[in-house]
Amino acid sequence: MTGGTPASALTEQDAVAELARLAREIADADAAYYQNDAPSLTDAEYDALRLRNAEIEARFPHLKREDSPSLKVGAEAGDGFAKARHGIPMLSLENAFADDDVADFAARIRRFLALPTETELACTAEPKIDGLSLSLTYEKGRLVRAATRGDGQTGEDVTANAKTLSDIPAKLAGKGWPDSIEVRGEVYMAKDDFAALNVREGAAERKVFANPRNAAAGSLRQLDVEITKSRPLRFFAYAWGAVSAPFSDTQSGAVELLGKWGFVTNPLMVRVLTVEEILAYYRDIEARRAGLPYDIDGVVYKVDRLDWQQRLGFVSRAPRWAIAHKFQAEKATTTLLGIDVQVGRTGSLTPVARLEPVTVGGVMVSNATLHNEDEIARLGVKPGDVVEIQRAGDVIPQVLRVVKAGKGPAWTMPDVCPACGSAAVREMDEAGEMDVRRRCSGGLICPAQAVERLKHFVSRKALDIDGLGARQIELFFEKGVVHAPQDIFRLRKNIEAAGLPPLEEWDGFGAASAKKLYAAIDARRTPEFARFLNGLGIRHVGQTTSGQFARGFLSWQAFWYAVQRAAEGGPGSEGYQDLTGIDGIGDAAARALVQFEAEPHNREMLEALLSEVEVADEAPAATDSPVAGKTVVFTGTLERMTRDEAKARASALGAKVAGSVSAKTDILVAGPGAGSKLAKAESLGVRTMTEAEWLALIGEA
Ligand code: IVH
């Protein structure tokens, strides 16, 4: 199975081909072993493949692939850790790239909090460590649990592993810590330690790591704790999650306390007062970046006052009170070999550059996105050109510019779908603007779209069906047993009806994995509202929007009834207003839902799907709040806070914030200058109140 030529005698061309083959074979073997519980190779065969891959990579380090098996360390251990739900979700940060983005950040906060210009907006500034975040729960001062970030809500329980880090105290020092606290920070590996580890691993003919971050992640997520213990991992504490009692008034004060309780905190953290000071700090750290003992990928700013952090709250997955100011992305130059066209689940065609493999920031890149045909025209790029590409963090690499034009002919986007041959067209949107994307018009007949939609439906952010990934979907689709989402729940019947042998007898399945897959599918027969809606893959109705609808409507029936009425009544109808009245929902989402509902085949699909599953109701947020589930409208001038803050606060308390008054409105909060909305509310008999009465109602007077 492994190539016959010794690695030392391979040509570079052969090495490229063999690394590709090895990546594929090892991934297949991993899937058979981990996802299907049905090993396709003996241990010795498997080890031989990995060893061969390591040998070739050692000889041609620059050929290491993005998907190299040597980079996928510990990822396969995913199933082995218990799940751990975070007390408070672990969020991500919004990114700033330009100085202006930082100025906007400060201005946005000032506007939200209505800070007068003379009021200082103090922030902390600190390096953004390129590692992996970890949440440590301490009960009565003792470390009881360590969890990785995971999807933000639920991570993996790596308590035993975390206990091996000397930077993580098993018991809190000092005094004054809350009885219960989630301490958060970054696990990382210092550059020197990383280099030494790779020398050791290489000498032992084991896989080497692409960069310190991968090494840190791979070392922490080891089922064998002894391996973690042998790895030089470090930890900086910089934040916290759920706490039983507040312990500081400021971010800087809180971090100082974390230091007193025994954590290592970043000595480069400072407190800054103006945007100019922030930017000066950024440039200073950027200049020192290469000399720091650990990798960083930017600087993080956080509002220092915790009462302001509280008021600012969150937007979808990131706090309004913090931002990451990223450093310039890493760039490289290479030859563009060809342009492939991929078909997405909404039929959009994406041109993807196939590249002569090149390392960018320690990772081998062989593909980069070209976004759309306008981008290709703008860049003037064609196969054969030498191009500059960039890769920033985990985002897909992109082509930046042509460095040297080749001799080849210009490239044109196909006007038929490469998967189904239907016309691929660019549409005009409502505002008369040409869509930048060309879309396959094949709709349901396009196999590429159907498969991508199914993959999306079962993906982690949607129904999250264990063991049902891209490869299985492709297989079931190809065998004709899964065409549409409902077929997943009829898999056993469909296999039987197709006259195929039971799944237990399929290659790569086996009794155990078939049983596991059916159980995983059954476990999703009562999907969460937001996941279910996101899974339908309706344009403009993604994860965030689906969550907003779920929190706004709570029950699927109520939501879909509004969609149906919106489809009947059109824009402006009450049903339509019920949709757009949800905070954060705009016309695009409402229109897309109406269009979806108007298609008979979508209605049929949904009906069939709902005969298989029952969408669970969303639990109302903050049920103890007197305004939970109430529809609230704000009008007129507010005096104690800005309109944005009032709306954000109301949503956080579980209220539904609407923009216009209707018979559905429960409360109208009217400040001075209120006009037509107040009149309408009064005519409809809606309860109206002043800002002071509202604050009294929510207990914040
Ligand atoms: S604060 C609610 N501070 O960056 C804000 N994050 O892009 C919580 N990170 O998931 C994060 N250094 O893993 C914060 N000094 C720092 C950080 C930092 C690295 C990571 C962290 C987070 C990610 C967001």
XYZ file of C-alpha atoms and ligand atoms in Angstrom:
725
model
C 0.000 0.000 0.000
C 2.738 2.437 0.820
C 4.786 3.588 -2.135
C 7.660 1.380 -3.200
C 10.244 4.096 -3.700
C 12.148 5.071 -0.551
C 11.294 8.611 0.538
C 14.908 9.604 -0.007
C 14.664 8.741 -3.708
C 11.324 10.398 -4.497
C 11.116 13.245 -6.964
C 9.239 16.294 -5.822
C 6.459 15.578 -8.295
C 6.014 12.037 -6.999
C 6.054 13.327 -3.447
C 3.167 15.718 -4.163
C 1.110 12.895 -5.625
C 1.924 10.504 -2.847
C 1.178 12.984 -0.067
C -2.215 13.553 -1.676
C -2.889 9.832 -1.804
C -1.754 9.357 1.802
C -3.945 12.205 3.039
C -6.920 10.573 1.358
C -6.227 7.051 2.543
C -5.543 8.104 6.121
C -8.690 10.261 6.214
C -10.721 7.326 4.917
C -9.207 5.023 7.497
C -9.853 7.572 10.259
C -13.485 7.902 9.226
C -13.927 4.145 9.140
C -12.361 3.805 12.565
C -13.705 6.795 14.448
C -17.027 7.577 12.820
C -18.110 4.144 11.764
C -16.417 2.002 14.397
C -15.318 -0.246 11.549
C -11.565 -0.170 11.016
C -10.673 -0.631 7.361
C -6.970 -1.253 8.063
C -4.941 -3.174 10.615
C -3.020 -1.053 13.126
C 0.240 -1.946 11.420
C -1.049 -0.902 8.005
C -2.342 2.329 9.434
C 0.917 3.101 11.208
C 2.838 2.392 8.023
C 0.770 4.979 6.149
C 1.376 7.600 8.818
C 5.053 6.828 8.960
C 5.371 7.090 5.193
C 3.573 10.436 5.294
C 5.927 11.674 8.032
C 8.998 10.523 6.099
C 7.995 12.291 2.922
C 7.086 15.435 4.860
C 10.399 15.375 6.662
C 12.189 15.239 3.327
C 9.943 17.859 1.638
C 8.676 20.062 4.465
C 7.434 22.671 1.986
C 5.061 20.140 0.435
C 3.109 19.577 3.612
C -0.573 19.804 2.735
C -3.264 21.864 4.432
C -5.113 18.638 5.138
C -2.007 16.691 6.058
C -2.726 13.828 8.483
C 0.225 15.038 10.565
C -1.705 18.242 11.326
C -4.822 16.484 12.497
C -3.540 15.717 15.893
C -5.982 14.807 18.559
C -8.890 15.993 16.435
C -9.922 12.395 16.202
C -10.093 12.276 19.977
C -13.212 14.463 19.798
C -15.543 11.610 20.551
C -13.506 10.568 23.546
C -14.119 13.577 25.787
C -17.254 14.158 27.784
C -19.258 17.249 26.890
C -19.163 20.196 29.248
C -21.746 22.962 29.104
C -20.446 26.447 29.921
C -22.213 28.447 32.647
C -22.039 31.482 30.371
C -21.289 30.978 26.667
C -17.695 31.454 25.533
C -17.840 34.175 22.960
C -15.673 35.233 20.118
C -14.518 38.741 19.342
C -15.354 41.063 16.554
C -12.325 41.957 14.451
C -10.873 45.332 13.575
C -8.275 45.582 10.814
C -7.849 49.299 10.192
C -7.367 52.232 12.560
C -10.798 53.464 11.507
C -12.398 50.258 12.756
C -10.981 50.999 16.194
C -12.236 54.583 16.097
C -15.666 53.239 15.075
C -15.591 50.805 17.978
C -15.021 53.627 20.458
C -17.605 55.847 18.775
C -20.176 53.049 18.788
C -19.704 52.517 22.500
C -19.954 56.234 23.229
C -23.153 56.434 21.224
C -24.653 53.329 22.863
C -23.901 54.570 26.368
C -24.554 58.199 25.399
C -21.223 59.254 26.925
C -20.543 62.975 26.771
C -17.274 63.837 24.986
C -15.618 64.908 28.215
C -16.197 61.485 29.775
C -13.211 59.189 29.467
C -13.699 55.766 27.910
C -10.959 53.749 29.592
C -10.081 50.435 27.971
C -7.623 47.668 28.643
C -5.286 46.673 25.818
C -3.433 43.365 25.711
C -1.918 40.961 23.176
C -4.241 38.480 21.509
C -2.627 35.119 22.178
C -2.759 32.633 19.335
C -3.717 29.534 21.296
C -6.994 27.933 22.330
C -9.350 29.225 24.944
C -10.130 27.271 28.066
C -12.709 27.752 30.808
C -11.756 26.672 34.333
C -14.478 26.221 36.928
C -13.463 26.728 40.568
C -15.841 25.770 43.367
C -14.828 27.013 46.801
C -11.395 27.710 45.388
C -10.834 24.258 43.925
C -10.501 23.473 40.246
C -13.414 21.168 39.478
C -13.609 21.346 35.715
C -11.768 22.531 32.631
C -13.578 22.820 29.331
C -12.539 23.810 25.821
C -14.606 26.328 23.953
C -16.307 23.877 21.591
C -19.200 25.580 19.846
C -19.283 28.294 22.513
C -22.151 26.724 24.477
C -20.684 23.292 25.066
C -17.046 22.267 24.996
C -15.052 19.185 25.877
C -14.225 18.258 29.421
C -10.426 18.289 29.595
C -10.112 18.595 33.372
C -7.513 15.865 33.753
C -5.398 17.402 31.012
C -5.655 20.951 32.361
C -4.534 19.793 35.780
C -1.126 18.965 34.296
C -0.391 22.620 33.447
C 1.716 24.366 36.061
C 0.167 27.744 35.127
C -3.251 26.458 36.194
C -3.646 26.404 39.973
C -5.486 23.392 41.412
C -6.433 25.626 44.354
C -6.882 29.377 44.266
C -4.420 31.388 46.313
C -5.164 34.549 48.312
C -8.684 35.454 49.304
C -11.800 37.196 48.109
C -12.559 34.854 45.226
C -16.223 34.093 44.571
C -17.459 30.694 45.789
C -17.936 29.684 42.222
C -16.134 31.160 39.233
C -15.318 30.246 35.641
C -11.846 31.615 34.926
C -11.079 31.951 31.238
C -7.903 32.343 29.280
C -5.679 30.969 26.578
C -3.635 27.774 26.506
C -0.566 28.261 24.333
C 2.898 26.933 23.630
C 5.921 29.258 23.684
C 7.833 29.489 20.398
C 11.023 27.950 21.856
C 9.130 25.088 23.448
C 7.326 24.470 20.183
C 10.580 24.297 18.204
C 12.154 21.941 20.741
C 9.055 19.729 20.766
C 9.131 19.435 16.986
C 12.808 18.472 17.033
C 11.986 15.741 19.577
C 8.939 14.513 17.691
C 10.804 14.544 14.384
C 13.720 12.581 15.844
C 11.292 9.997 17.194
C 9.715 9.815 13.736
C 6.470 11.116 15.094
C 4.334 13.796 13.512
C 5.561 17.358 13.793
C 3.188 20.277 14.318
C 2.551 23.062 11.819
C 2.588 25.882 14.360
C 2.463 26.504 18.117
C -1.300 26.819 18.141
C -1.830 23.399 16.576
C 0.754 21.989 18.939
C -1.060 23.478 21.949
C -4.460 22.215 20.811
C -3.136 18.781 19.936
C -1.291 18.489 23.213
C -4.184 19.537 25.430
C -6.781 17.361 23.710
C -5.114 14.033 24.364
C -7.017 11.129 25.819
C -3.731 9.991 27.341
C -3.078 12.619 30.015
C 0.563 11.556 30.251
C 1.115 12.960 26.774
C -0.356 16.310 27.799
C 1.816 16.282 30.876
C 4.948 15.820 28.776
C 4.125 18.858 26.652
C 5.218 22.375 27.622
C 1.788 24.069 27.770
C 1.194 27.452 29.358
C -1.872 29.482 30.248
C -2.701 33.204 30.454
C -5.878 34.138 32.349
C -7.664 37.160 30.874
C -11.417 36.821 31.445
C -14.148 35.009 33.379
C -17.570 33.494 32.755
C -20.238 32.688 35.333
C -19.465 33.917 38.853
C -21.457 33.490 42.064
C -20.725 37.086 43.076
C -19.162 40.127 41.428
C -15.567 40.627 42.493
C -14.374 43.802 40.806
C -15.617 47.027 39.247
C -13.139 47.033 36.402
C -11.569 44.686 33.887
C -8.071 45.759 34.916
C -8.914 45.265 38.600
C -10.375 41.833 37.911
C -7.295 40.675 35.994
C -5.083 41.964 38.801
C -7.079 39.804 41.214
C -6.745 36.769 38.936
C -2.982 37.308 39.284
C -3.283 37.380 43.076
C -5.266 34.153 43.041
C -2.389 32.356 41.363
C -2.916 32.794 37.617
C -0.373 34.033 35.157
C -1.691 37.200 33.524
C -0.124 39.021 30.629
C 2.415 41.592 31.847
C 1.881 43.566 28.630
C -1.709 44.461 29.526
C -2.204 48.219 29.941
C -5.042 50.651 30.571
C -5.541 53.263 27.858
C -7.756 56.325 27.721
C -8.015 57.447 24.119
C -8.109 56.012 20.612
C -4.669 57.577 20.032
C -3.252 55.706 23.007
C -4.857 52.491 21.776
C -3.288 52.863 18.342
C 0.120 53.718 19.813
C -0.083 50.543 21.892
C -1.034 48.521 18.807
C 2.001 49.800 16.881
C 4.277 49.170 19.818
C 3.123 45.559 20.181
C 3.274 45.018 16.428
C 6.892 46.159 16.450
C 7.673 43.803 19.320
C 5.670 40.899 17.941
C 8.541 38.906 16.429
C 10.567 39.187 19.649
C 7.784 37.994 21.969
C 8.235 34.468 23.316
C 4.771 33.394 22.073
C 2.668 33.851 18.914
C 0.077 36.603 18.890
C -2.245 37.570 16.072
C -3.412 40.976 17.244
C -4.314 43.086 20.227
C -7.572 42.978 22.239
C -9.267 46.080 23.689
C -11.923 45.798 26.385
C -14.009 48.503 28.076
C -12.554 48.773 31.565
C -15.691 49.574 33.563
C -17.630 46.373 34.207
C -20.935 48.195 34.720
C -20.496 49.528 31.196
C -19.624 46.065 29.899
C -22.857 44.881 31.471
C -24.890 47.620 29.836
C -23.231 47.103 26.469
C -23.982 43.380 26.419
C -23.614 41.235 23.316
C -24.517 41.091 19.658
C -24.964 37.516 18.479
C -21.639 35.873 19.305
C -19.446 38.760 20.404
C -19.487 41.357 23.164
C -20.090 45.007 22.212
C -17.478 45.990 24.804
C -14.437 44.310 23.270
C -12.720 44.043 19.913
C -9.686 42.254 18.470
C -7.391 44.460 16.385
C -5.703 41.989 14.056
C -2.263 42.225 12.546
C -1.699 42.081 8.821
C -2.355 38.682 7.318
C 0.509 36.534 6.102
C 1.161 36.537 2.390
C 2.939 34.392 -0.186
C 3.438 34.221 -3.925
C 2.679 31.207 -6.102
C 1.379 30.117 -9.498
C -2.298 29.739 -10.228
C -2.711 26.380 -11.925
C -6.386 26.478 -12.711
C -9.805 27.722 -11.594
C -12.429 25.255 -10.397
C -16.077 26.137 -9.901
C -17.888 24.923 -6.802
C -21.670 24.864 -6.412
C -23.034 25.866 -3.012
C -26.316 24.907 -1.402
C -28.115 27.996 -2.668
C -26.768 27.286 -6.146
C -24.152 30.019 -6.038
C -21.089 29.242 -8.129
C -17.783 30.018 -6.458
C -14.569 30.094 -8.464
C -11.720 28.525 -6.512
C -8.077 28.952 -7.448
C -6.032 25.786 -7.661
C -2.504 26.759 -6.658
C 0.991 25.417 -6.851
C 1.265 24.378 -3.161
C 2.995 27.015 -1.057
C 3.472 27.521 2.688
C 1.875 30.604 4.214
C 2.536 31.184 7.892
C 3.562 27.557 8.389
C 0.602 25.984 6.619
C 0.537 24.488 3.142
C -2.022 26.154 0.913
C -3.169 24.687 -2.394
C -6.561 26.383 -2.844
C -7.761 29.933 -2.446
C -11.120 31.527 -2.988
C -11.690 33.938 -5.853
C -15.157 34.851 -4.493
C -16.986 35.591 -7.784
C -16.500 36.586 -11.386
C -16.412 40.314 -10.657
C -13.513 39.675 -8.322
C -11.738 37.721 -11.051
C -12.291 40.594 -13.459
C -11.115 43.110 -10.876
C -7.954 41.118 -10.248
C -7.537 40.377 -13.958
C -6.421 36.909 -12.961
C -6.202 33.782 -15.154
C -4.568 30.363 -15.010
C -0.814 30.544 -15.455
C -0.448 33.848 -13.570
C 1.841 34.263 -10.601
C -0.351 35.568 -7.797
C -0.032 36.875 -4.276
C -2.248 35.114 -1.761
C -2.963 35.734 1.887
C -4.141 33.687 4.772
C -5.395 35.234 8.003
C -6.192 33.044 10.963
C -8.672 30.344 10.113
C -10.303 32.085 7.186
C -10.096 30.613 3.700
C -7.004 31.886 1.883
C -7.698 34.451 -0.805
C -5.989 35.700 -3.952
C -4.890 39.320 -3.545
C -3.352 40.326 -6.863
C -1.527 39.222 -9.959
C 2.213 39.583 -9.527
C 3.160 38.489 -13.021
C 0.743 37.664 -15.809
C 1.166 34.332 -17.587
C 0.564 33.662 -21.261
C -2.712 31.783 -20.956
C -6.029 33.024 -22.308
C -8.452 34.968 -20.075
C -10.766 32.860 -17.958
C -14.515 33.164 -18.171
C -17.094 31.978 -15.710
C -19.206 29.161 -17.179
C -22.806 30.120 -17.848
C -24.028 26.625 -17.092
C -23.828 24.826 -13.780
C -20.859 22.415 -13.749
C -22.907 19.921 -11.737
C -26.234 19.785 -13.587
C -25.807 21.753 -16.782
C -28.685 24.146 -16.011
C -28.254 27.775 -16.950
C -26.214 29.701 -14.383
C -27.425 33.269 -14.192
C -26.898 36.479 -12.299
C -30.091 37.977 -10.977
C -31.140 41.486 -10.288
C -32.131 42.118 -6.684
C -35.111 44.226 -5.598
C -33.004 47.366 -5.549
C -32.029 46.782 -9.169
C -28.476 45.710 -8.264
C -26.884 42.817 -10.075
C -26.103 39.915 -7.741
C -22.320 39.398 -7.583
C -22.928 35.682 -7.632
C -23.944 33.586 -10.542
C -26.411 30.937 -9.497
C -27.391 27.626 -10.943
C -31.053 27.798 -11.942
C -31.468 24.037 -11.624
C -32.931 24.271 -8.113
C -34.094 20.864 -7.035
C -32.748 19.016 -10.050
C -29.183 20.136 -9.326
C -27.458 17.314 -7.441
C -24.693 19.608 -6.160
C -27.220 21.933 -4.518
C -29.232 19.079 -3.091
C -26.153 17.479 -1.570
C -24.864 20.773 -0.157
C -28.284 21.485 1.378
C -28.355 18.060 2.989
C -24.835 18.497 4.343
C -25.897 21.807 5.803
C -29.033 20.266 7.334
C -27.034 17.677 9.299
C -24.065 19.978 10.070
C -22.946 21.028 13.505
C -24.741 24.367 13.404
C -27.989 22.774 12.272
C -29.305 19.334 13.306
C -25.831 18.188 14.332
C -26.319 14.492 13.662
C -23.342 12.532 14.980
C -21.728 10.263 12.440
C -23.672 11.773 9.541
C -21.175 14.000 7.772
C -20.395 15.111 4.259
C -19.106 11.708 3.202
C -22.103 9.754 4.429
C -24.521 12.259 2.851
C -22.743 11.916 -0.473
C -22.906 8.161 -0.214
C -26.614 8.050 0.689
C -27.413 10.542 -2.043
C -25.490 8.581 -4.620
C -27.264 5.375 -3.594
C -30.570 7.180 -4.032
C -31.757 6.696 -0.460
C -31.538 10.315 0.746
C -32.706 13.151 -1.526
C -34.295 15.531 0.925
C -34.065 16.168 4.672
C -37.051 13.980 5.543
C -35.303 10.993 3.917
C -32.712 11.052 6.692
C -35.441 10.096 9.140
C -36.675 7.409 6.756
C -33.247 6.014 6.024
C -33.952 2.440 7.072
C -37.215 2.327 5.095
C -35.666 3.971 2.041
C -32.781 1.516 1.999
C -35.228 -1.342 2.159
C -37.493 0.162 -0.503
C -34.507 0.601 -2.822
C -33.856 -3.121 -2.553
C -30.427 -2.516 -1.018
C -28.929 -4.657 1.736
C -29.388 -3.274 5.260
C -26.900 -0.582 6.292
C -25.262 -3.067 8.674
C -23.951 -4.887 5.607
C -22.619 -1.862 3.726
C -18.896 -1.379 3.231
C -17.452 0.633 6.081
C -20.524 0.412 8.316
C -20.977 -2.758 10.331
C -23.573 -3.506 12.969
C -22.211 -1.208 15.660
C -21.881 1.876 13.497
C -25.222 1.375 11.742
C -26.901 1.108 15.121
C -25.086 4.216 16.312
C -26.084 6.181 13.241
C -29.766 5.247 13.538
C -29.681 6.167 17.214
C -28.035 9.509 16.422
C -30.734 10.239 13.831
C -33.522 9.298 16.246
C -31.960 11.512 18.881
C -32.697 14.480 16.599
C -36.402 13.909 16.142
C -37.174 16.850 18.392
C -34.738 19.446 17.038
C -34.322 22.878 18.587
C -36.250 25.597 16.776
C -33.190 27.650 15.796
C -31.196 24.657 14.583
C -34.126 23.371 12.594
C -34.753 26.716 10.914
C -31.066 27.248 10.190
C -30.932 23.737 8.776
C -33.549 24.532 6.135
C -30.884 26.647 4.485
C -33.160 29.515 3.479
C -31.232 32.478 2.085
C -30.732 35.291 4.615
C -31.941 32.987 7.397
C -28.716 31.714 8.934
C -27.692 30.817 12.441
C -28.044 34.261 13.993
C -31.327 35.102 12.301
C -32.748 31.689 13.176
C -31.881 32.286 16.820
C -33.627 35.653 16.710
C -36.778 34.102 15.274
C -36.688 31.296 17.841
C -36.380 33.712 20.752
C -39.005 35.970 19.235
C -41.648 33.358 18.479
C -40.740 30.547 20.888
C -42.923 28.028 19.044
C -42.419 26.795 15.503
C -46.166 26.759 14.878
C -46.520 30.423 15.819
C -43.569 31.312 13.633
C -44.704 29.389 10.593
C -48.208 30.749 10.933
C -46.708 34.254 10.688
C -44.725 33.209 7.599
C -47.880 31.841 5.968
C -49.831 34.986 6.715
C -46.928 37.095 5.451
C -46.927 35.065 2.233
C -50.669 35.578 1.819
C -50.766 39.231 2.815
C -47.475 40.360 1.302
C -45.152 43.070 2.593
C -46.863 45.364 5.049
C -49.381 42.725 6.122
C -49.650 41.885 9.791
C -47.935 38.537 9.350
C -45.086 40.283 7.589
C -44.817 42.835 10.391
C -44.759 40.041 12.923
C -41.613 38.821 11.205
C -39.858 42.142 10.744
C -40.983 43.243 14.214
C -38.457 40.853 15.759
C -35.388 42.747 16.851
C -32.615 42.273 14.344
C -34.837 40.975 11.530
C -34.859 42.915 8.301
C -36.763 42.760 5.036
C -34.308 40.372 3.385
C -35.035 37.551 5.826
C -38.783 38.135 5.793
C -38.850 38.208 1.989
C -36.754 35.068 1.713
C -39.101 33.211 4.072
C -42.106 34.315 2.070
C -40.451 33.166 -1.157
C -39.558 29.850 0.407
C -43.106 29.300 1.628
C -44.541 30.231 -1.768
C -42.786 27.311 -3.503
C -45.077 24.249 -3.452
C -42.137 21.832 -3.309
C -40.801 23.574 -0.223
C -44.180 23.282 1.446
C -44.311 19.598 0.555
C -40.805 19.038 1.861
C -41.579 20.812 5.112
C -44.790 18.887 5.587
C -42.998 15.591 5.021
C -40.190 16.622 7.339
C -42.605 17.696 10.069
C -44.275 14.311 9.870
C -40.922 12.876 10.979
C -39.763 15.436 13.531
C -41.336 17.671 16.123
C -39.631 21.027 16.535
C -39.077 21.743 20.222
C -40.291 25.044 21.630
C -37.633 27.561 22.529
C -37.497 28.169 26.287
C -38.373 31.795 26.980
C -35.285 33.759 28.008
C -35.024 34.980 31.592
C -38.417 33.634 32.579
C -38.332 35.390 35.909
C -38.329 38.735 34.171
C -41.704 40.514 34.204
C -41.313 41.374 30.520
C -40.266 37.962 29.205
C -42.266 37.072 26.115
C -43.861 40.525 25.967
C -43.752 42.559 22.775
C -42.369 46.011 23.528
C -42.061 49.114 21.354
C -39.955 52.150 22.264
C -40.820 55.582 20.922
C -39.932 59.206 21.589
C -36.771 60.355 23.345
C -35.406 58.262 26.162
C -33.573 60.114 28.883
C -31.817 57.511 30.951
C -30.341 55.496 28.101
C -30.126 55.417 24.329
C -32.792 53.668 22.283
C -30.237 50.995 21.286
C -29.367 50.266 24.884
C -33.030 50.126 25.892
C -33.784 47.640 23.103
C -30.766 45.481 23.882
C -31.716 45.420 27.573
C -35.318 44.489 26.824
C -34.213 41.625 24.522
C -31.803 40.395 27.153
C -34.760 40.207 29.556
C -36.646 38.052 27.094
C -38.899 40.717 25.627
C -39.631 40.877 21.930
C -38.697 44.334 20.689
C -40.769 45.508 17.761
C -40.436 48.575 15.586
C -44.090 49.310 15.057
C -47.244 49.200 17.139
C -49.893 46.605 16.363
C -52.604 44.743 18.230
C -49.827 42.320 19.267
C -47.915 45.002 21.146
C -47.983 44.507 24.915
C -46.164 47.628 26.050
C -45.337 50.951 24.439
C -42.599 52.872 26.247
C -43.106 56.479 25.216
C -40.640 59.255 25.904
C -41.121 62.968 25.250
C -41.944 63.746 21.634
C -43.782 60.465 21.032
C -46.197 60.901 18.133
C -48.143 58.562 15.899
C -47.066 55.373 17.659
C -48.439 56.637 20.943
C -51.697 57.633 19.281
C -51.983 54.225 17.629
C -51.220 52.403 20.869
C -53.898 54.377 22.661
C -56.433 53.664 19.948
C -55.641 49.941 20.193
C -55.774 49.958 23.968
C -52.090 48.959 24.280
C -50.546 49.514 27.686
C -48.300 52.614 27.541
C -45.740 53.770 30.075
C -42.958 56.298 30.575
C -39.293 55.413 30.648
C -39.281 55.705 34.452
C -42.244 53.319 34.729
C -40.515 50.896 32.390
C -37.328 50.969 34.492
C -39.400 50.384 37.607
C -41.097 47.439 35.905
C -37.795 45.778 35.028
C -36.392 46.556 38.470
C -33.814 49.068 37.316
C -35.350 52.310 38.538
S -11.182 38.053 25.542
C -15.736 37.865 25.589
N -8.558 38.309 25.486
O -9.478 35.197 20.958
C -14.325 38.002 25.209
N -9.564 36.682 24.062
O -11.244 35.821 18.771
C -13.517 36.804 25.511
N -7.968 35.385 22.768
O -12.015 33.024 21.899
C -12.193 36.794 24.901
N -6.146 36.345 23.541
O -9.608 32.386 22.531
C -9.626 37.680 24.979
N -6.261 38.601 25.566
C -7.323 37.969 25.080
C -7.200 36.940 24.132
C -8.360 36.322 23.633
C -6.626 35.407 22.734
C -8.801 34.485 21.956
C -9.871 33.749 22.710
C -11.157 34.108 22.025
C -10.674 34.558 20.696
C -11.660 35.498 20.037
